mmCIF file of C-alpha atoms in Angstrom:
data_model
loop_
_atom_site.group_PDB
_atom_site.id
_atom_site.type_symbol
_atom_site.label_atom_id
_atom_site.label_comp_id
_atom_site.label_asym_id
_atom_site.label_seq_id
_atom_site.Cartn_x
_atom_site.Cartn_y
_atom_site.Cartn_z
ATOM 1 C CA UNK A 197 0.733 11.617 18.193
ATOM 2 C CA UNK A 198 -0.181 11.569 14.511
ATOM 3 C CA UNK A 199 1.870 9.294 12.277
ATOM 4 C CA UNK A 200 3.586 9.972 8.977
ATOM 5 C CA UNK A 201 1.092 11.040 6.319
ATOM 6 C CA UNK A 202 1.739 10.433 2.647
ATOM 7 C CA UNK A 203 -0.456 11.762 -0.120
ATOM 8 C CA UNK A 204 -1.824 10.665 -2.440
ATOM 9 C CA UNK A 205 -2.152 6.944 -1.623
ATOM 10 C CA UNK A 206 -2.545 5.915 -5.241
ATOM 11 C CA UNK A 207 -1.521 7.559 -8.482
ATOM 12 C CA UNK A 208 -1.682 6.540 -12.134
ATOM 13 C CA UNK A 209 0.452 8.494 -14.585
ATOM 14 C CA UNK A 210 1.438 8.195 -18.209
ATOM 15 C CA UNK A 211 4.999 7.762 -19.434
ATOM 16 C CA UNK A 212 6.727 11.102 -19.874
ATOM 17 C CA UNK A 213 4.623 12.906 -17.280
ATOM 18 C CA UNK A 214 5.938 14.158 -13.977
ATOM 19 C CA UNK A 215 4.616 13.517 -10.485
ATOM 20 C CA UNK A 216 4.928 15.082 -7.036
ATOM 21 C CA UNK A 217 4.453 13.085 -3.852
ATOM 22 C CA UNK A 218 4.014 14.593 -0.413
ATOM 23 C CA UNK A 219 5.066 13.492 3.061
ATOM 24 C CA UNK A 220 4.138 15.076 6.382
ATOM 25 C CA UNK A 221 6.401 13.784 9.152
ATOM 26 C CA UNK A 222 5.634 13.227 12.798
ATOM 27 C CA UNK A 223 5.521 16.528 14.643
ATOM 28 C CA UNK A 224 8.992 17.396 15.923
ATOM 29 C CA UNK A 225 10.834 15.088 13.512
ATOM 30 C CA UNK A 226 13.278 17.027 11.362
ATOM 31 C CA UNK A 227 14.584 14.151 9.256
ATOM 32 C CA UNK A 228 12.596 12.783 6.318
ATOM 33 C CA UNK A 229 13.860 9.950 4.119
ATOM 34 C CA UNK A 230 12.376 8.584 0.918
ATOM 35 C CA UNK A 231 12.515 4.998 -0.343
ATOM 36 C CA UNK A 232 11.361 3.196 -3.452
ATOM 37 C CA UNK A 233 10.004 -0.330 -3.009
ATOM 38 C CA UNK A 234 9.643 -2.731 -5.937
ATOM 39 C CA UNK A 235 9.229 -6.527 -5.995
ATOM 40 C CA UNK A 236 12.539 -6.963 -7.773
ATOM 41 C CA UNK A 237 14.784 -4.513 -5.940
ATOM 42 C CA UNK A 238 13.136 -4.298 -2.546
ATOM 43 C CA UNK A 239 13.463 -1.065 -0.579
ATOM 44 C CA UNK A 240 16.036 1.323 -1.975
ATOM 45 C CA UNK A 241 17.077 4.641 -0.455
ATOM 46 C CA UNK A 242 16.324 7.715 -2.557
ATOM 47 C CA UNK A 243 17.362 10.653 -0.381
ATOM 48 C CA UNK A 244 17.168 12.156 3.076
ATOM 49 C CA UNK A 245 16.419 15.700 4.174
ATOM 50 C CA UNK A 246 17.203 17.313 7.488
ATOM 51 C CA UNK A 247 16.282 20.897 8.299
ATOM 52 C CA UNK A 248 15.577 21.677 4.629
ATOM 53 C CA UNK A 249 18.956 20.344 3.452
ATOM 54 C CA UNK A 250 19.565 17.161 1.500
ATOM 55 C CA UNK A 251 21.926 15.214 3.712
ATOM 56 C CA UNK A 252 22.293 12.024 1.703
ATOM 57 C CA UNK A 253 21.338 10.728 -1.712
ATOM 58 C CA UNK A 254 20.967 7.249 -3.150
ATOM 59 C CA UNK A 255 21.875 5.962 -6.599
ATOM 60 C CA UNK A 256 18.918 7.194 -8.590
ATOM 61 C CA UNK A 257 18.941 9.305 -11.751
ATOM 62 C CA UNK A 258 18.519 13.067 -11.611
ATOM 63 C CA UNK A 259 14.858 12.677 -12.618
ATOM 64 C CA UNK A 260 14.245 11.966 -8.954
ATOM 65 C CA UNK A 261 14.422 15.053 -6.770
ATOM 66 C CA UNK A 262 13.075 16.241 -3.487
ATOM 67 C CA UNK A 263 12.834 19.110 -1.114
ATOM 68 C CA UNK A 264 11.895 19.870 2.456
ATOM 69 C CA UNK A 265 10.028 22.871 3.757
ATOM 70 C CA UNK A 266 10.552 24.820 6.958
ATOM 71 C CA UNK A 267 7.742 22.868 8.656
ATOM 72 C CA UNK A 268 9.648 19.620 7.819
ATOM 73 C CA UNK A 269 7.066 18.495 5.261
ATOM 74 C CA UNK A 270 8.781 16.991 2.257
ATOM 75 C CA UNK A 271 7.976 16.436 -1.375
ATOM 76 C CA UNK A 272 9.602 14.262 -3.963
ATOM 77 C CA UNK A 273 9.300 14.777 -7.672
ATOM 78 C CA UNK A 274 9.872 12.386 -10.532
ATOM 79 C CA UNK A 275 10.095 13.885 -13.990
ATOM 80 C CA UNK A 276 9.789 12.179 -17.368
ATOM 81 C CA UNK A 277 8.213 9.081 -15.866
ATOM 82 C CA UNK A 278 9.229 5.647 -17.141
ATOM 83 C CA UNK A 279 7.388 2.347 -16.778
ATOM 84 C CA UNK A 280 10.106 1.182 -14.392
ATOM 85 C CA UNK A 281 9.250 3.978 -11.964
ATOM 86 C CA UNK A 282 6.106 2.087 -10.990
ATOM 87 C CA UNK A 283 6.609 1.335 -7.321
ATOM 88 C CA UNK A 284 5.519 1.974 -3.758
ATOM 89 C CA UNK A 285 7.190 5.173 -2.589
ATOM 90 C CA UNK A 286 7.674 5.335 1.144
ATOM 91 C CA UNK A 287 8.772 8.147 3.349
ATOM 92 C CA UNK A 288 10.041 7.825 6.884
ATOM 93 C CA UNK A 289 10.477 10.471 9.504
ATOM 94 C CA UNK A 290 12.917 10.002 12.315
ATOM 95 C CA UNK A 291 14.420 11.478 15.407
ATOM 96 C CA UNK A 292 17.186 10.357 17.710
ATOM 97 C CA UNK A 293 14.606 9.540 20.363
ATOM 98 C CA UNK A 294 11.860 7.881 18.328
ATOM 99 C CA UNK A 295 13.708 6.053 15.585
ATOM 100 C CA UNK A 296 12.136 5.618 12.169
ATOM 101 C CA UNK A 297 8.420 5.713 11.398
ATOM 102 C CA UNK A 298 7.222 4.972 7.887
ATOM 103 C CA UNK A 299 4.132 6.265 6.191
ATOM 104 C CA UNK A 300 1.718 3.989 4.331
ATOM 105 C CA UNK A 301 3.274 4.968 1.028
ATOM 106 C CA UNK A 302 2.132 6.202 -2.357
ATOM 107 C CA UNK A 303 1.498 3.510 -4.957
ATOM 108 C CA UNK A 304 2.582 4.951 -8.309
ATOM 109 C CA UNK A 305 1.625 3.171 -11.502
ATOM 110 C CA UNK A 306 3.087 4.401 -14.784
ATOM 111 C CA UNK A 307 1.232 3.298 -17.921
ATOM 112 C CA UNK B 273 28.665 -0.637 -1.159
ATOM 113 C CA UNK B 274 26.910 -1.981 1.906
ATOM 114 C CA UNK B 275 24.617 -4.935 1.306
ATOM 115 C CA UNK B 276 22.390 -6.992 3.572
ATOM 116 C CA UNK B 277 21.643 -10.572 2.579
ATOM 117 C CA UNK B 278 18.433 -11.810 4.123
ATOM 118 C CA UNK B 279 17.378 -15.445 4.162
ATOM 119 C CA UNK B 280 15.220 -17.263 3.544
ATOM 120 C CA UNK B 281 13.204 -15.217 1.049
ATOM 121 C CA UNK B 282 10.046 -17.258 1.570
ATOM 122 C CA UNK B 283 8.860 -19.359 4.462
ATOM 123 C CA UNK B 284 5.601 -21.250 4.745
ATOM 124 C CA UNK B 285 5.054 -23.060 8.040
ATOM 125 C CA UNK B 286 2.297 -24.479 10.188
ATOM 126 C CA UNK B 287 0.966 -22.734 13.258
ATOM 127 C CA UNK B 288 3.031 -23.617 16.322
ATOM 128 C CA UNK B 289 6.323 -24.140 14.507
ATOM 129 C CA UNK B 290 9.474 -22.144 15.232
ATOM 130 C CA UNK B 291 11.482 -20.246 12.633
ATOM 131 C CA UNK B 292 14.594 -18.141 12.249
ATOM 132 C CA UNK B 293 15.311 -15.402 9.715
ATOM 133 C CA UNK B 294 18.894 -14.353 9.068
ATOM 134 C CA UNK B 295 20.407 -11.082 7.968
ATOM 135 C CA UNK B 296 24.092 -11.058 6.992
ATOM 136 C CA UNK B 297 26.563 -8.509 5.713
ATOM 137 C CA UNK B 298 30.278 -8.036 5.236
ATOM 138 C CA UNK B 299 29.865 -4.477 6.529
ATOM 139 C CA UNK B 300 29.617 -3.213 10.072
ATOM 140 C CA UNK B 301 26.447 -1.352 11.006
ATOM 141 C CA UNK B 302 26.000 1.052 13.879
ATOM 142 C CA UNK B 303 22.551 -0.421 14.458
ATOM 143 C CA UNK B 304 20.226 -2.910 12.868
ATOM 144 C CA UNK B 305 16.479 -2.723 12.753
ATOM 145 C CA UNK B 306 13.758 -5.256 12.073
ATOM 146 C CA UNK B 307 10.485 -4.279 10.466
ATOM 147 C CA UNK B 308 7.256 -6.047 9.593
ATOM 148 C CA UNK B 309 5.242 -4.918 6.598
ATOM 149 C CA UNK B 310 1.657 -5.735 5.674
ATOM 150 C CA UNK B 311 0.505 -5.576 2.028
ATOM 151 C CA UNK B 312 -0.161 -2.007 0.914
ATOM 152 C CA UNK B 313 1.270 -0.484 4.081
ATOM 153 C CA UNK B 314 4.615 0.885 5.199
ATOM 154 C CA UNK B 315 7.072 -1.110 7.314
ATOM 155 C CA UNK B 316 6.485 -0.989 11.063
ATOM 156 C CA UNK B 317 9.521 -0.988 13.326
ATOM 157 C CA UNK B 318 9.730 -4.028 15.608
ATOM 158 C CA UNK B 319 13.084 -3.522 17.280
ATOM 159 C CA UNK B 320 16.444 -1.766 17.027
ATOM 160 C CA UNK B 321 19.625 -3.505 18.170
ATOM 161 C CA UNK B 322 22.719 -1.423 18.735
ATOM 162 C CA UNK B 323 25.312 -3.307 20.763
ATOM 163 C CA UNK B 324 27.252 -6.285 19.415
ATOM 164 C CA UNK B 325 25.912 -9.494 20.993
ATOM 165 C CA UNK B 326 22.703 -7.774 22.077
ATOM 166 C CA UNK B 327 19.578 -9.898 22.449
ATOM 167 C CA UNK B 328 16.107 -8.370 22.619
ATOM 168 C CA UNK B 329 12.800 -10.135 23.152
ATOM 169 C CA UNK B 330 9.380 -8.987 22.056
ATOM 170 C CA UNK B 331 6.852 -11.577 23.267
ATOM 171 C CA UNK B 332 7.497 -14.619 21.035
ATOM 172 C CA UNK B 333 10.093 -12.799 18.905
ATOM 173 C CA UNK B 334 13.791 -12.859 19.793
ATOM 174 C CA UNK B 335 16.262 -10.597 18.007
ATOM 175 C CA UNK B 336 20.019 -10.945 18.144
ATOM 176 C CA UNK B 337 22.796 -8.685 16.875
ATOM 177 C CA UNK B 338 26.076 -10.402 16.014
ATOM 178 C CA UNK B 339 29.163 -9.698 18.090
ATOM 179 C CA UNK B 340 30.834 -7.943 15.155
ATOM 180 C CA UNK B 341 27.643 -6.000 14.304
ATOM 181 C CA UNK B 342 27.578 -7.475 10.796
ATOM 182 C CA UNK B 343 24.689 -9.889 11.163
ATOM 183 C CA UNK B 344 21.416 -10.365 12.966
ATOM 184 C CA UNK B 345 18.701 -12.951 13.403
ATOM 185 C CA UNK B 346 15.013 -12.978 14.193
ATOM 186 C CA UNK B 347 13.597 -16.073 15.877
ATOM 187 C CA UNK B 348 9.858 -16.613 16.261
ATOM 188 C CA UNK B 349 8.659 -19.213 18.712
ATOM 189 C CA UNK B 350 5.332 -20.982 18.208
ATOM 190 C CA UNK B 351 4.359 -18.965 15.138
ATOM 191 C CA UNK B 352 0.737 -17.888 14.768
ATOM 192 C CA UNK B 353 -1.272 -16.913 11.650
ATOM 193 C CA UNK B 354 -1.114 -13.292 12.853
ATOM 194 C CA UNK B 355 2.667 -13.397 12.342
ATOM 195 C CA UNK B 356 2.133 -13.654 8.577
ATOM 196 C CA UNK B 357 3.785 -10.793 6.712
ATOM 197 C CA UNK B 358 6.981 -9.462 5.187
ATOM 198 C CA UNK B 359 9.902 -9.175 7.597
ATOM 199 C CA UNK B 360 12.692 -6.766 6.725
ATOM 200 C CA UNK B 361 16.049 -6.126 8.296
ATOM 201 C CA UNK B 362 17.705 -2.741 7.816
ATOM 202 C CA UNK B 363 21.150 -1.535 8.750
ATOM 203 C CA UNK B 364 22.173 2.001 9.625
ATOM 204 C CA UNK B 365 25.671 3.241 8.867
ATOM 205 C CA UNK B 366 27.944 5.053 11.271
ATOM 206 C CA UNK B 367 26.922 8.515 10.108
ATOM 207 C CA UNK B 368 23.509 9.666 11.195
ATOM 208 C CA UNK B 369 22.178 10.474 7.742
ATOM 209 C CA UNK B 370 18.849 8.697 7.736
ATOM 210 C CA UNK B 371 19.994 6.147 5.173
ATOM 211 C CA UNK B 372 18.968 2.571 5.862
ATOM 212 C CA UNK B 373 20.219 -0.401 3.872
ATOM 213 C CA UNK B 374 17.425 -2.962 3.613
ATOM 214 C CA UNK B 375 17.598 -6.688 3.107
ATOM 215 C CA UNK B 376 15.387 -8.190 0.407
ATOM 216 C CA UNK B 377 12.858 -9.332 2.979
ATOM 217 C CA UNK B 378 11.389 -12.632 4.145
ATOM 218 C CA UNK B 379 7.793 -13.387 3.281
ATOM 219 C CA UNK B 380 6.361 -15.494 6.081
ATOM 220 C CA UNK B 381 3.125 -17.425 5.795
ATOM 221 C CA UNK B 382 1.827 -19.187 8.883
ATOM 222 C CA UNK B 383 -0.960 -21.620 8.115
ATOM 223 C CA UNK B 384 -3.567 -22.483 10.766
#
């Protein structure tokens, strides 16, 4: 069974730009969650999608948004990038039976 | 706001030593998970504990969930260099919404 695939693995953007990250969950998993990991704050929950609906949202500004498609693939978007948005962005897909599986993440650097 | 306090943050030990990592909260979690993360990769699930007082063993790793489901511990017996990595605990709330609350992590270095 293929794992969770995140693309791209690495990204360098300039302040003020926007970025879109992609996550393909494990086949059959309908829930996709996104997390931001930084050395100072650790792993923080961004949002979770289930069957194309946002089911929960963390405490991040509105510049962070996401969506989920009918095939369960998810994207997250960050607009007007700031230096502090530099982080490892992780997505996890889950099911009641399999628990959580994380992807390898997208390393975003904002310069 | 649910928080998980994980300790210690850093641990450097010699091969063969034992260690314990703690994860504490004032909140009750429906389940608690332990992950291990290698540099540049995503966390990999080690175990999920659900029942208060539950103990699970994974080879040399022993995981315990507190009776009140507010705390957990990870004990490694006879640590090996291959155990080196970042260990994370994560709690799930009562509603099944995919939101995990993570501890700050414990960076473990096992020296040969």
